[in-house]
GROMACS .gro file of C-alpha atoms in nm:
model
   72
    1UNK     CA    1  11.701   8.106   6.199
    2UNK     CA    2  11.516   8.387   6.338
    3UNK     CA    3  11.221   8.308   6.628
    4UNK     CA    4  10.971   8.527   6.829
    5UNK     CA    5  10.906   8.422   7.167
    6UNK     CA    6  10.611   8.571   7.391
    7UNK     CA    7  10.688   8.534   7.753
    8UNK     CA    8  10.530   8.659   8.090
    9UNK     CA    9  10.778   8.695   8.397
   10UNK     CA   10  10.735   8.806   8.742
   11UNK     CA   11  10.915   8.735   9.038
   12UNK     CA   12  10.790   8.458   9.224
   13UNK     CA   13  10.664   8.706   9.498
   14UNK     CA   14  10.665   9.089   9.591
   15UNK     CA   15  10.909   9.344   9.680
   16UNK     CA   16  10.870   9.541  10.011
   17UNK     CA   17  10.606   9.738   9.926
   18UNK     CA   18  10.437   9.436   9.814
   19UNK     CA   19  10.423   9.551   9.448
   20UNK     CA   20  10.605   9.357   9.180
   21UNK     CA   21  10.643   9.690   8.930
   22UNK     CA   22  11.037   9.725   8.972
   23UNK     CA   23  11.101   9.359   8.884
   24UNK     CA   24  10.918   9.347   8.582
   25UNK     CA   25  11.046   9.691   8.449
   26UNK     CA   26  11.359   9.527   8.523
   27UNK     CA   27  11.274   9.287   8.300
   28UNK     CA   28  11.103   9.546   8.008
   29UNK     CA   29  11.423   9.741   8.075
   30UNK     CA   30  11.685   9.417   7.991
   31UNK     CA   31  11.448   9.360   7.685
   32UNK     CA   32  11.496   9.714   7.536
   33UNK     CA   33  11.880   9.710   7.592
   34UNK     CA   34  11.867   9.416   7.374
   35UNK     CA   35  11.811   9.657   7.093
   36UNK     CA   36  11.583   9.295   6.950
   37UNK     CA   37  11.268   9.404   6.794
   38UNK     CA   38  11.036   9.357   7.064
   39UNK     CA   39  10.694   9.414   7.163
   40UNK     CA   40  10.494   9.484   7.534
   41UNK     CA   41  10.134   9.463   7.507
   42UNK     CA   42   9.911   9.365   7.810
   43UNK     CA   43   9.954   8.994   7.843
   44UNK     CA   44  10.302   8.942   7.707
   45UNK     CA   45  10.670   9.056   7.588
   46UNK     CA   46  10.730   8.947   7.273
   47UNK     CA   47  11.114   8.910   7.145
   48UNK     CA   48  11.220   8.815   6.797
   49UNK     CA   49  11.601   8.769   6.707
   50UNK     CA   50  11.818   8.408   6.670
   51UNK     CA   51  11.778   8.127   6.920
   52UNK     CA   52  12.068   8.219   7.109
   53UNK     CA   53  12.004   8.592   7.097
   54UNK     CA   54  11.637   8.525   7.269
   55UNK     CA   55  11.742   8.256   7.503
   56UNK     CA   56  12.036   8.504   7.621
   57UNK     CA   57  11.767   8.814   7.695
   58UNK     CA   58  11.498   8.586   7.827
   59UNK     CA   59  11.750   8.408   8.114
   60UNK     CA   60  11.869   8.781   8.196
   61UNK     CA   61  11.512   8.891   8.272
   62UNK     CA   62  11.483   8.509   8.488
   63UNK     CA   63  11.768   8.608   8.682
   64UNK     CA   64  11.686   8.969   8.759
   65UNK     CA   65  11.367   8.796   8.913
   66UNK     CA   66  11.568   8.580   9.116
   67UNK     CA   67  11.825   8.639   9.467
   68UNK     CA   68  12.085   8.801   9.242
   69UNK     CA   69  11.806   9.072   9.080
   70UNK     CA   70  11.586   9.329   9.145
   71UNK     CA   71  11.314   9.167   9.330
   72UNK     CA   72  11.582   8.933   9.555
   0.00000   0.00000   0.00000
């Protein structure tokens, strides 16, 4: 069954520079390699594909926010 999820995600503080930009284009970037039909607008990412397909992208772009990531 397919699903679209909308989902926000930033790192829970800034880099540095005190910007959070690479983190979350981080997380665009791990979206688009999903090659899921996807969507960034100004609030929110949305994702369609199958449960496990989703849940699989959207802990990807959790952990890229977290020691292990970008913006650790």
């Amino acid at each position: 069954t397919s699903m679209i999820a909308a989902f926000s995600i930033a790192p829970a503080g800034p880099d540095d520079t005190g910007s959070y930009a690479a983190a979350v284009a981080e997380a665009v970037r791990i979206v688009r390699a999903s090659g899921l039909p996807h969507e960034t607008n100004a609030m929110f990412t949305n994702i369609e594909g199958e449960w496990g397909e989703v849940m699989a992208v959207l802990k990807q772009c959790v952990d890229a926010m977290t020691a292990g990531g970008v913006a650790g």
